[in-house]
mmCIF file of the C-alpha atoms, coordinates in Angstrom:
data_MODEL
# 
_entry.id   MODEL 
# 
loop_
_atom_site.group_PDB 
_atom_site.id 
_atom_site.type_symbol 
_atom_site.label_atom_id 
_atom_site.label_alt_id 
_atom_site.label_comp_id 
_atom_site.label_asym_id 
_atom_site.label_entity_id 
_atom_site.label_seq_id 
_atom_site.pdbx_PDB_ins_code 
_atom_site.Cartn_x 
_atom_site.Cartn_y 
_atom_site.Cartn_z 
_atom_site.occupancy 
_atom_site.B_iso_or_equiv 
_atom_site.pdbx_formal_charge 
_atom_site.auth_seq_id 
_atom_site.auth_comp_id 
_atom_site.auth_asym_id 
_atom_site.auth_atom_id 
_atom_site.pdbx_PDB_model_num 
ATOM 1   C CA . ASN A 1 1   ? -17.536 -46.709 -21.119 1.00 0.00 ? 1   ASN A CA 1 
ATOM 2   C CA . HIS A 1 2   ? -18.026 -43.177 -22.141 1.00 0.00 ? 2   HIS A CA 1 
ATOM 3   C CA . PHE A 1 3   ? -18.373 -40.200 -19.086 1.00 0.00 ? 3   PHE A CA 1 
ATOM 4   C CA . GLY A 1 4   ? -19.847 -37.439 -20.124 1.00 0.00 ? 4   GLY A CA 1 
ATOM 5   C CA . GLY A 1 5   ? -22.236 -34.386 -18.710 1.00 0.00 ? 5   GLY A CA 1 
ATOM 6   C CA . LYS A 1 6   ? -21.923 -32.505 -15.407 1.00 0.00 ? 6   LYS A CA 1 
ATOM 7   C CA . SER A 1 7   ? -22.126 -33.994 -11.574 1.00 0.00 ? 7   SER A CA 1 
ATOM 8   C CA . GLY A 1 8   ? -21.141 -31.578 -9.209  1.00 0.00 ? 8   GLY A CA 1 
ATOM 9   C CA . ALA A 1 9   ? -17.339 -30.860 -8.779  1.00 0.00 ? 9   ALA A CA 1 
ATOM 10  C CA . ASN A 1 10  ? -16.412 -34.006 -9.673  1.00 0.00 ? 10  ASN A CA 1 
ATOM 11  C CA . LEU A 1 11  ? -17.696 -35.919 -13.022 1.00 0.00 ? 11  LEU A CA 1 
ATOM 12  C CA . VAL A 1 12  ? -16.707 -39.330 -11.186 1.00 0.00 ? 12  VAL A CA 1 
ATOM 13  C CA . GLU A 1 13  ? -15.982 -40.061 -7.904  1.00 0.00 ? 13  GLU A CA 1 
ATOM 14  C CA . VAL A 1 14  ? -14.541 -43.413 -6.597  1.00 0.00 ? 14  VAL A CA 1 
ATOM 15  C CA . SER A 1 15  ? -14.611 -42.247 -2.909  1.00 0.00 ? 15  SER A CA 1 
ATOM 16  C CA . PRO A 1 16  ? -16.986 -42.560 0.387   1.00 0.00 ? 16  PRO A CA 1 
ATOM 17  C CA . GLN A 1 17  ? -20.204 -41.225 0.227   1.00 0.00 ? 17  GLN A CA 1 
ATOM 18  C CA . ASN A 1 18  ? -20.160 -39.287 3.861   1.00 0.00 ? 18  ASN A CA 1 
ATOM 19  C CA . GLU A 1 19  ? -17.255 -38.002 5.661   1.00 0.00 ? 19  GLU A CA 1 
ATOM 20  C CA . GLN A 1 20  ? -19.131 -39.954 9.041   1.00 0.00 ? 20  GLN A CA 1 
ATOM 21  C CA . ASP A 1 21  ? -18.868 -43.426 8.096   1.00 0.00 ? 21  ASP A CA 1 
ATOM 22  C CA . ASP A 1 22  ? -15.312 -44.975 7.138   1.00 0.00 ? 22  ASP A CA 1 
ATOM 23  C CA . GLU A 1 23  ? -16.113 -46.628 3.903   1.00 0.00 ? 23  GLU A CA 1 
ATOM 24  C CA . ARG A 1 24  ? -12.774 -48.224 2.577   1.00 0.00 ? 24  ARG A CA 1 
ATOM 25  C CA . LEU A 1 25  ? -12.181 -48.679 -0.949  1.00 0.00 ? 25  LEU A CA 1 
ATOM 26  C CA . ARG A 1 26  ? -9.390  -50.954 -2.168  1.00 0.00 ? 26  ARG A CA 1 
ATOM 27  C CA . ASN A 1 27  ? -8.804  -53.417 -4.799  1.00 0.00 ? 27  ASN A CA 1 
ATOM 28  C CA . ILE A 1 28  ? -10.586 -51.164 -7.796  1.00 0.00 ? 28  ILE A CA 1 
ATOM 29  C CA . VAL A 1 29  ? -9.154  -50.780 -11.271 1.00 0.00 ? 29  VAL A CA 1 
ATOM 30  C CA . ILE A 1 30  ? -10.556 -48.191 -13.574 1.00 0.00 ? 30  ILE A CA 1 
ATOM 31  C CA . GLU A 1 31  ? -9.179  -49.092 -17.096 1.00 0.00 ? 31  GLU A CA 1 
ATOM 32  C CA . ARG A 1 32  ? -10.334 -47.863 -20.944 1.00 0.00 ? 32  ARG A CA 1 
ATOM 33  C CA . ASN A 1 33  ? -12.751 -45.331 -20.206 1.00 0.00 ? 33  ASN A CA 1 
ATOM 34  C CA . MET A 1 34  ? -13.186 -42.161 -21.814 1.00 0.00 ? 34  MET A CA 1 
ATOM 35  C CA . PHE A 1 35  ? -13.981 -39.013 -19.858 1.00 0.00 ? 35  PHE A CA 1 
ATOM 36  C CA . LYS A 1 36  ? -15.620 -35.762 -20.873 1.00 0.00 ? 36  LYS A CA 1 
ATOM 37  C CA . GLY A 1 37  ? -17.078 -33.248 -18.450 1.00 0.00 ? 37  GLY A CA 1 
ATOM 38  C CA . ALA A 1 38  ? -19.011 -30.554 -19.139 1.00 0.00 ? 38  ALA A CA 1 
ATOM 39  C CA . ALA A 1 39  ? -18.186 -26.880 -18.332 1.00 0.00 ? 39  ALA A CA 1 
ATOM 40  C CA . THR A 1 40  ? -19.137 -26.600 -14.566 1.00 0.00 ? 40  THR A CA 1 
ATOM 41  C CA . VAL A 1 41  ? -16.987 -30.193 -13.786 1.00 0.00 ? 41  VAL A CA 1 
ATOM 42  C CA . GLY A 1 42  ? -13.619 -29.434 -12.119 1.00 0.00 ? 42  GLY A CA 1 
ATOM 43  C CA . ASN A 1 43  ? -12.047 -33.075 -12.396 1.00 0.00 ? 43  ASN A CA 1 
ATOM 44  C CA . GLU A 1 44  ? -12.749 -35.731 -14.500 1.00 0.00 ? 44  GLU A CA 1 
ATOM 45  C CA . ILE A 1 45  ? -12.692 -38.521 -11.661 1.00 0.00 ? 45  ILE A CA 1 
ATOM 46  C CA . LEU A 1 46  ? -11.744 -38.061 -7.962  1.00 0.00 ? 46  LEU A CA 1 
ATOM 47  C CA . VAL A 1 47  ? -10.330 -41.388 -6.499  1.00 0.00 ? 47  VAL A CA 1 
ATOM 48  C CA . SER A 1 48  ? -9.961  -42.061 -2.826  1.00 0.00 ? 48  SER A CA 1 
ATOM 49  C CA . GLY A 1 49  ? -9.200  -45.551 -1.727  1.00 0.00 ? 49  GLY A CA 1 
ATOM 50  C CA . MET A 1 50  ? -6.224  -47.673 -1.405  1.00 0.00 ? 50  MET A CA 1 
ATOM 51  C CA . ASP A 1 51  ? -4.626  -49.959 -4.149  1.00 0.00 ? 51  ASP A CA 1 
ATOM 52  C CA . ILE A 1 52  ? -6.704  -47.891 -6.999  1.00 0.00 ? 52  ILE A CA 1 
ATOM 53  C CA . ALA A 1 53  ? -5.287  -48.961 -10.594 1.00 0.00 ? 53  ALA A CA 1 
ATOM 54  C CA . LEU A 1 54  ? -5.985  -46.317 -13.012 1.00 0.00 ? 54  LEU A CA 1 
ATOM 55  C CA . ARG A 1 55  ? -5.174  -47.675 -16.666 1.00 0.00 ? 55  ARG A CA 1 
ATOM 56  C CA . ASP A 1 56  ? -5.381  -46.751 -20.581 1.00 0.00 ? 56  ASP A CA 1 
ATOM 57  C CA . ASN A 1 57  ? -8.129  -43.957 -19.910 1.00 0.00 ? 57  ASN A CA 1 
ATOM 58  C CA . ILE A 1 58  ? -8.888  -40.947 -21.909 1.00 0.00 ? 58  ILE A CA 1 
ATOM 59  C CA . PHE A 1 59  ? -9.532  -37.608 -20.348 1.00 0.00 ? 59  PHE A CA 1 
ATOM 60  C CA . ASN A 1 60  ? -10.529 -34.946 -22.325 1.00 0.00 ? 60  ASN A CA 1 
ATOM 61  C CA . MET A 1 61  ? -10.715 -31.600 -20.427 1.00 0.00 ? 61  MET A CA 1 
ATOM 62  C CA . SER A 1 62  ? -11.527 -29.260 -23.129 1.00 0.00 ? 62  SER A CA 1 
ATOM 63  C CA . SER A 1 63  ? -15.001 -28.212 -21.663 1.00 0.00 ? 63  SER A CA 1 
ATOM 64  C CA . GLY A 1 64  ? -15.013 -25.160 -19.074 1.00 0.00 ? 64  GLY A CA 1 
ATOM 65  C CA . THR A 1 65  ? -12.259 -24.830 -16.058 1.00 0.00 ? 65  THR A CA 1 
ATOM 66  C CA . MET A 1 66  ? -11.475 -28.217 -15.817 1.00 0.00 ? 66  MET A CA 1 
ATOM 67  C CA . ALA A 1 67  ? -8.666  -28.716 -13.264 1.00 0.00 ? 67  ALA A CA 1 
ATOM 68  C CA . TYR A 1 68  ? -7.793  -32.187 -13.170 1.00 0.00 ? 68  TYR A CA 1 
ATOM 69  C CA . GLY A 1 69  ? -7.981  -35.761 -15.293 1.00 0.00 ? 69  GLY A CA 1 
ATOM 70  C CA . ALA A 1 70  ? -7.627  -37.708 -12.034 1.00 0.00 ? 70  ALA A CA 1 
ATOM 71  C CA . GLN A 1 71  ? -7.692  -36.190 -8.554  1.00 0.00 ? 71  GLN A CA 1 
ATOM 72  C CA . VAL A 1 72  ? -6.319  -38.452 -6.317  1.00 0.00 ? 72  VAL A CA 1 
ATOM 73  C CA . THR A 1 73  ? -6.863  -37.585 -2.240  1.00 0.00 ? 73  THR A CA 1 
ATOM 74  C CA . GLN A 1 74  ? -8.298  -38.097 0.962   1.00 0.00 ? 74  GLN A CA 1 
ATOM 75  C CA . ARG A 1 75  ? -11.971 -37.349 1.062   1.00 0.00 ? 75  ARG A CA 1 
ATOM 76  C CA . GLY A 1 76  ? -13.479 -38.116 4.330   1.00 0.00 ? 76  GLY A CA 1 
ATOM 77  C CA . ILE A 1 77  ? -12.249 -40.469 7.434   1.00 0.00 ? 77  ILE A CA 1 
ATOM 78  C CA . GLU A 1 78  ? -11.013 -43.525 5.043   1.00 0.00 ? 78  GLU A CA 1 
ATOM 79  C CA . PRO A 1 79  ? -7.331  -44.179 5.095   1.00 0.00 ? 79  PRO A CA 1 
ATOM 80  C CA . ALA A 1 80  ? -5.589  -41.712 3.000   1.00 0.00 ? 80  ALA A CA 1 
ATOM 81  C CA . PRO A 1 81  ? -4.655  -43.095 -0.554  1.00 0.00 ? 81  PRO A CA 1 
ATOM 82  C CA . THR A 1 82  ? -1.934  -45.403 -0.642  1.00 0.00 ? 82  THR A CA 1 
ATOM 83  C CA . GLY A 1 83  ? -1.068  -47.920 -3.429  1.00 0.00 ? 83  GLY A CA 1 
ATOM 84  C CA . ILE A 1 84  ? -2.669  -46.106 -6.390  1.00 0.00 ? 84  ILE A CA 1 
ATOM 85  C CA . GLU A 1 85  ? -1.219  -46.877 -9.681  1.00 0.00 ? 85  GLU A CA 1 
ATOM 86  C CA . ALA A 1 86  ? -2.052  -44.513 -12.761 1.00 0.00 ? 86  ALA A CA 1 
ATOM 87  C CA . TYR A 1 87  ? -0.266  -46.082 -16.021 1.00 0.00 ? 87  TYR A CA 1 
ATOM 88  C CA . ASN A 1 88  ? -0.810  -45.015 -19.838 1.00 0.00 ? 88  ASN A CA 1 
ATOM 89  C CA . ASN A 1 89  ? -3.351  -42.558 -19.218 1.00 0.00 ? 89  ASN A CA 1 
ATOM 90  C CA . SER A 1 90  ? -3.945  -39.626 -21.872 1.00 0.00 ? 90  SER A CA 1 
ATOM 91  C CA . CYS A 1 91  ? -5.179  -36.083 -20.893 1.00 0.00 ? 91  CYS A CA 1 
ATOM 92  C CA . PHE A 1 92  ? -5.536  -33.363 -23.524 1.00 0.00 ? 92  PHE A CA 1 
ATOM 93  C CA . SER A 1 93  ? -7.290  -29.498 -22.969 1.00 0.00 ? 93  SER A CA 1 
ATOM 94  C CA . SER A 1 94  ? -8.036  -26.940 -26.206 1.00 0.00 ? 94  SER A CA 1 
ATOM 95  C CA . SER A 1 95  ? -9.614  -24.232 -24.256 1.00 0.00 ? 95  SER A CA 1 
ATOM 96  C CA . GLY A 1 96  ? -7.217  -23.132 -21.655 1.00 0.00 ? 96  GLY A CA 1 
ATOM 97  C CA . ALA A 1 97  ? -9.772  -21.717 -19.400 1.00 0.00 ? 97  ALA A CA 1 
ATOM 98  C CA . TYR A 1 98  ? -8.758  -22.801 -16.221 1.00 0.00 ? 98  TYR A CA 1 
ATOM 99  C CA . ASN A 1 99  ? -6.829  -19.921 -14.505 1.00 0.00 ? 99  ASN A CA 1 
ATOM 100 C CA . GLY A 1 100 ? -4.447  -22.368 -12.610 1.00 0.00 ? 100 GLY A CA 1 
ATOM 101 C CA . ALA A 1 101 ? -2.408  -25.302 -13.819 1.00 0.00 ? 101 ALA A CA 1 
ATOM 102 C CA . PRO A 1 102 ? -4.182  -28.070 -14.606 1.00 0.00 ? 102 PRO A CA 1 
ATOM 103 C CA . SER A 1 103 ? -2.572  -31.778 -14.489 1.00 0.00 ? 103 SER A CA 1 
ATOM 104 C CA . CYS A 1 104 ? -3.785  -34.766 -15.833 1.00 0.00 ? 104 CYS A CA 1 
ATOM 105 C CA . ILE A 1 105 ? -2.857  -36.590 -12.646 1.00 0.00 ? 105 ILE A CA 1 
ATOM 106 C CA . TYR A 1 106 ? -2.616  -34.950 -9.221  1.00 0.00 ? 106 TYR A CA 1 
ATOM 107 C CA . LEU A 1 107 ? -1.608  -36.428 -6.150  1.00 0.00 ? 107 LEU A CA 1 
ATOM 108 C CA . ALA A 1 108 ? -2.589  -34.286 -3.005  1.00 0.00 ? 108 ALA A CA 1 
ATOM 109 C CA . ASN A 1 109 ? -0.388  -34.379 -0.131  1.00 0.00 ? 109 ASN A CA 1 
ATOM 110 C CA . SER A 1 110 ? -2.006  -37.310 1.478   1.00 0.00 ? 110 SER A CA 1 
ATOM 111 C CA . VAL A 1 111 ? -0.956  -39.854 -1.574  1.00 0.00 ? 111 VAL A CA 1 
ATOM 112 C CA . THR A 1 112 ? 1.841   -41.968 -0.579  1.00 0.00 ? 112 THR A CA 1 
ATOM 113 C CA . ALA A 1 113 ? 3.291   -45.490 -2.005  1.00 0.00 ? 113 ALA A CA 1 
ATOM 114 C CA . SER A 1 114 ? 2.112   -44.881 -5.472  1.00 0.00 ? 114 SER A CA 1 
ATOM 115 C CA . THR A 1 115 ? 3.211   -44.658 -8.901  1.00 0.00 ? 115 THR A CA 1 
ATOM 116 C CA . VAL A 1 116 ? 2.061   -42.567 -12.319 1.00 0.00 ? 116 VAL A CA 1 
ATOM 117 C CA . GLN A 1 117 ? 3.981   -43.414 -15.222 1.00 0.00 ? 117 GLN A CA 1 
ATOM 118 C CA . ASN A 1 118 ? 3.680   -43.545 -19.178 1.00 0.00 ? 118 ASN A CA 1 
ATOM 119 C CA . THR A 1 119 ? 1.245   -40.727 -19.125 1.00 0.00 ? 119 THR A CA 1 
ATOM 120 C CA . LEU A 1 120 ? 0.645   -38.641 -22.337 1.00 0.00 ? 120 LEU A CA 1 
ATOM 121 C CA . THR A 1 121 ? -0.354  -34.830 -21.606 1.00 0.00 ? 121 THR A CA 1 
ATOM 122 C CA . TYR A 1 122 ? -1.334  -32.130 -24.405 1.00 0.00 ? 122 TYR A CA 1 
ATOM 123 C CA . PHE A 1 123 ? -2.744  -28.323 -22.762 1.00 0.00 ? 123 PHE A CA 1 
ATOM 124 C CA . PRO A 1 124 ? -1.324  -26.166 -25.649 1.00 0.00 ? 124 PRO A CA 1 
ATOM 125 C CA . SER A 1 125 ? -3.906  -23.033 -24.969 1.00 0.00 ? 125 SER A CA 1 
ATOM 126 C CA . GLN A 1 126 ? -2.695  -23.038 -20.691 1.00 0.00 ? 126 GLN A CA 1 
ATOM 127 C CA . SER A 1 127 ? 0.009   -20.754 -19.876 1.00 0.00 ? 127 SER A CA 1 
ATOM 128 C CA . ASN A 1 128 ? 1.106   -23.105 -17.537 1.00 0.00 ? 128 ASN A CA 1 
ATOM 129 C CA . CYS A 1 129 ? 0.342   -26.996 -17.017 1.00 0.00 ? 129 CYS A CA 1 
ATOM 130 C CA . ASN A 1 130 ? 1.446   -30.352 -15.380 1.00 0.00 ? 130 ASN A CA 1 
ATOM 131 C CA . THR A 1 131 ? 1.592   -33.740 -16.631 1.00 0.00 ? 131 THR A CA 1 
ATOM 132 C CA . VAL A 1 132 ? 1.661   -34.775 -12.913 1.00 0.00 ? 132 VAL A CA 1 
ATOM 133 C CA . ALA A 1 133 ? 1.398   -32.830 -9.952  1.00 0.00 ? 133 ALA A CA 1 
ATOM 134 C CA . ASN A 1 134 ? 2.955   -34.608 -6.863  1.00 0.00 ? 134 ASN A CA 1 
ATOM 135 C CA . ASN A 1 135 ? 2.451   -33.031 -3.657  1.00 0.00 ? 135 ASN A CA 1 
ATOM 136 C CA . GLY A 1 136 ? 2.663   -36.430 -1.647  1.00 0.00 ? 136 GLY A CA 1 
ATOM 137 C CA . THR A 1 137 ? 5.794   -38.476 -0.679  1.00 0.00 ? 137 THR A CA 1 
ATOM 138 C CA . GLY A 1 138 ? 7.040   -41.858 -1.333  1.00 0.00 ? 138 GLY A CA 1 
ATOM 139 C CA . ASN A 1 139 ? 5.898   -41.702 -4.798  1.00 0.00 ? 139 ASN A CA 1 
ATOM 140 C CA . THR A 1 140 ? 6.989   -42.818 -8.201  1.00 0.00 ? 140 THR A CA 1 
ATOM 141 C CA . VAL A 1 141 ? 6.645   -40.558 -11.170 1.00 0.00 ? 141 VAL A CA 1 
ATOM 142 C CA . SER A 1 142 ? 8.509   -40.930 -13.848 1.00 0.00 ? 142 SER A CA 1 
ATOM 143 C CA . ASN A 1 143 ? 8.296   -41.681 -18.098 1.00 0.00 ? 143 ASN A CA 1 
ATOM 144 C CA . ASN A 1 144 ? 5.489   -39.536 -18.545 1.00 0.00 ? 144 ASN A CA 1 
ATOM 145 C CA . THR A 1 145 ? 5.240   -36.168 -21.118 1.00 0.00 ? 145 THR A CA 1 
ATOM 146 C CA . SER A 1 146 ? 7.773   -33.521 -19.452 1.00 0.00 ? 146 SER A CA 1 
ATOM 147 C CA . ASN A 1 147 ? 6.243   -30.424 -21.025 1.00 0.00 ? 147 ASN A CA 1 
ATOM 148 C CA . CYS A 1 148 ? 2.538   -30.860 -21.555 1.00 0.00 ? 148 CYS A CA 1 
ATOM 149 C CA . LYS A 1 149 ? 2.408   -27.391 -23.253 1.00 0.00 ? 149 LYS A CA 1 
ATOM 150 C CA . ILE A 1 150 ? 4.895   -27.580 -26.094 1.00 0.00 ? 150 ILE A CA 1 
ATOM 151 C CA . ALA A 1 151 ? 5.308   -31.489 -26.436 1.00 0.00 ? 151 ALA A CA 1 
ATOM 152 C CA . ASN A 1 152 ? 2.283   -32.125 -29.366 1.00 0.00 ? 152 ASN A CA 1 
ATOM 153 C CA . PRO A 1 153 ? 1.469   -35.470 -29.880 1.00 0.00 ? 153 PRO A CA 1 
ATOM 154 C CA . GLY A 1 154 ? -0.340  -34.987 -32.974 1.00 0.00 ? 154 GLY A CA 1 
ATOM 155 C CA . PHE A 1 155 ? -3.843  -36.512 -32.112 1.00 0.00 ? 155 PHE A CA 1 
ATOM 156 C CA . THR A 1 156 ? -5.286  -37.919 -35.334 1.00 0.00 ? 156 THR A CA 1 
ATOM 157 C CA . ASN A 1 157 ? -8.805  -36.411 -34.275 1.00 0.00 ? 157 ASN A CA 1 
ATOM 158 C CA . ALA A 1 158 ? -10.428 -37.801 -37.134 1.00 0.00 ? 158 ALA A CA 1 
ATOM 159 C CA . SER A 1 159 ? -13.779 -37.233 -35.845 1.00 0.00 ? 159 SER A CA 1 
ATOM 160 C CA . GLY A 1 160 ? -12.710 -33.174 -36.030 1.00 0.00 ? 160 GLY A CA 1 
ATOM 161 C CA . SER A 1 161 ? -14.556 -33.081 -32.131 1.00 0.00 ? 161 SER A CA 1 
ATOM 162 C CA . PHE A 1 162 ? -12.300 -34.991 -29.635 1.00 0.00 ? 162 PHE A CA 1 
ATOM 163 C CA . SER A 1 163 ? -15.048 -37.110 -28.954 1.00 0.00 ? 163 SER A CA 1 
ATOM 164 C CA . LEU A 1 164 ? -14.143 -40.190 -30.327 1.00 0.00 ? 164 LEU A CA 1 
ATOM 165 C CA . ALA A 1 165 ? -11.184 -42.378 -28.270 1.00 0.00 ? 165 ALA A CA 1 
ATOM 166 C CA . SER A 1 166 ? -9.443  -42.723 -31.767 1.00 0.00 ? 166 SER A CA 1 
ATOM 167 C CA . ASP A 1 167 ? -8.932  -39.323 -32.030 1.00 0.00 ? 167 ASP A CA 1 
ATOM 168 C CA . PHE A 1 168 ? -6.493  -39.349 -29.368 1.00 0.00 ? 168 PHE A CA 1 
ATOM 169 C CA . ARG A 1 169 ? -4.027  -41.872 -31.472 1.00 0.00 ? 169 ARG A CA 1 
ATOM 170 C CA . PRO A 1 170 ? -0.391  -39.920 -31.448 1.00 0.00 ? 170 PRO A CA 1 
ATOM 171 C CA . SER A 1 171 ? 1.291   -39.228 -34.179 1.00 0.00 ? 171 SER A CA 1 
ATOM 172 C CA . THR A 1 172 ? 4.307   -37.736 -32.261 1.00 0.00 ? 172 THR A CA 1 
ATOM 173 C CA . ASN A 1 173 ? 6.061   -37.410 -28.997 1.00 0.00 ? 173 ASN A CA 1 
ATOM 174 C CA . TYR A 1 174 ? 4.724   -40.317 -27.685 1.00 0.00 ? 174 TYR A CA 1 
ATOM 175 C CA . THR A 1 175 ? 7.697   -42.650 -26.978 1.00 0.00 ? 175 THR A CA 1 
ATOM 176 C CA . GLY A 1 176 ? 9.850   -42.831 -23.835 1.00 0.00 ? 176 GLY A CA 1 
ATOM 177 C CA . GLY A 1 177 ? 7.039   -45.361 -21.970 1.00 0.00 ? 177 GLY A CA 1 
ATOM 178 C CA . ILE A 1 178 ? 8.474   -47.275 -19.387 1.00 0.00 ? 178 ILE A CA 1 
ATOM 179 C CA . ASN A 1 179 ? 7.353   -51.202 -18.892 1.00 0.00 ? 179 ASN A CA 1 
ATOM 180 C CA . VAL A 1 180 ? 4.482   -51.316 -16.801 1.00 0.00 ? 180 VAL A CA 1 
ATOM 181 C CA . PRO A 1 181 ? 1.790   -53.626 -15.701 1.00 0.00 ? 181 PRO A CA 1 
ATOM 182 C CA . VAL A 1 182 ? -1.021  -53.271 -18.622 1.00 0.00 ? 182 VAL A CA 1 
ATOM 183 C CA . PHE A 1 183 ? -1.058  -55.533 -21.032 1.00 0.00 ? 183 PHE A CA 1 
ATOM 184 C CA . GLU A 1 184 ? -3.643  -54.146 -23.344 1.00 0.00 ? 184 GLU A CA 1 
ATOM 185 C CA . ASP A 1 185 ? -3.725  -50.449 -24.638 1.00 0.00 ? 185 ASP A CA 1 
ATOM 186 C CA . PHE A 1 186 ? -7.166  -48.730 -25.134 1.00 0.00 ? 186 PHE A CA 1 
ATOM 187 C CA . PHE A 1 187 ? -8.349  -50.622 -28.119 1.00 0.00 ? 187 PHE A CA 1 
ATOM 188 C CA . GLY A 1 188 ? -7.435  -54.167 -26.986 1.00 0.00 ? 188 GLY A CA 1 
ATOM 189 C CA . THR A 1 189 ? -4.010  -53.947 -28.796 1.00 0.00 ? 189 THR A CA 1 
ATOM 190 C CA . PRO A 1 190 ? -1.371  -55.397 -26.975 1.00 0.00 ? 190 PRO A CA 1 
ATOM 191 C CA . TRP A 1 191 ? 1.542   -53.795 -25.297 1.00 0.00 ? 191 TRP A CA 1 
ATOM 192 C CA . ALA A 1 192 ? 4.773   -55.236 -26.185 1.00 0.00 ? 192 ALA A CA 1 
ATOM 193 C CA . GLY A 1 193 ? 8.774   -54.164 -27.122 1.00 0.00 ? 193 GLY A CA 1 
ATOM 194 C CA . SER A 1 194 ? 9.167   -50.474 -26.951 1.00 0.00 ? 194 SER A CA 1 
ATOM 195 C CA . TRP A 1 195 ? 6.369   -48.729 -24.805 1.00 0.00 ? 195 TRP A CA 1 
ATOM 196 C CA . ASP A 1 196 ? 4.466   -45.651 -25.495 1.00 0.00 ? 196 ASP A CA 1 
ATOM 197 C CA . LEU A 1 197 ? 3.141   -42.813 -23.445 1.00 0.00 ? 197 LEU A CA 1 
ATOM 198 C CA . GLY A 1 198 ? -0.505  -42.380 -23.304 1.00 0.00 ? 198 GLY A CA 1 
ATOM 199 C CA . ALA A 1 199 ? -3.332  -45.059 -23.562 1.00 0.00 ? 199 ALA A CA 1 
ATOM 200 C CA . VAL A 1 200 ? -3.494  -45.499 -27.314 1.00 0.00 ? 200 VAL A CA 1 
ATOM 201 C CA . HIS A 1 201 ? -0.853  -47.042 -29.358 1.00 0.00 ? 201 HIS A CA 1 
ATOM 202 C CA . HIS A 1 202 ? 0.376   -44.550 -32.194 1.00 0.00 ? 202 HIS A CA 1 
# 
């Protein structure tokens, strides 16, 4: 799927519709999607639920003042997020328009017992950035891009506009992944042997 354009502060929301009802969301898989929000979007996706998997997604955060690829937080009166699994996602921003420190994956202080691994992030125009911003407790964050400003993955960008998923095939700085419960990359190529960072095999 391709999610583009604008829709309020968040391009996509997997969260309760209001703050009055305990609308519990759980056991959802968000896989092999490309997100590219317009200038007024702050986050590509907002996740508020339990036992939700984000895997093999591409977040192109180059438009406007994008803060987070995926923001995980408690939205209403539903239980706080727990058991969130974010594996092999890719984030890129060429603009550097956000005044703070953008993050590919943002875990709010309400997030517990969650995991973020094998994230590939490159924000060359930002003065400050995070691959993962972990403000919660009891979360496992490992094997992600260590320096999102300097570690250039050499995305192929064959289209010249970063508009196709194949543009995000890395050519360098993609190693260091760990074995995670994801079987195929964005294009259905099986993960086997040596694991890479990001959504697309090199």
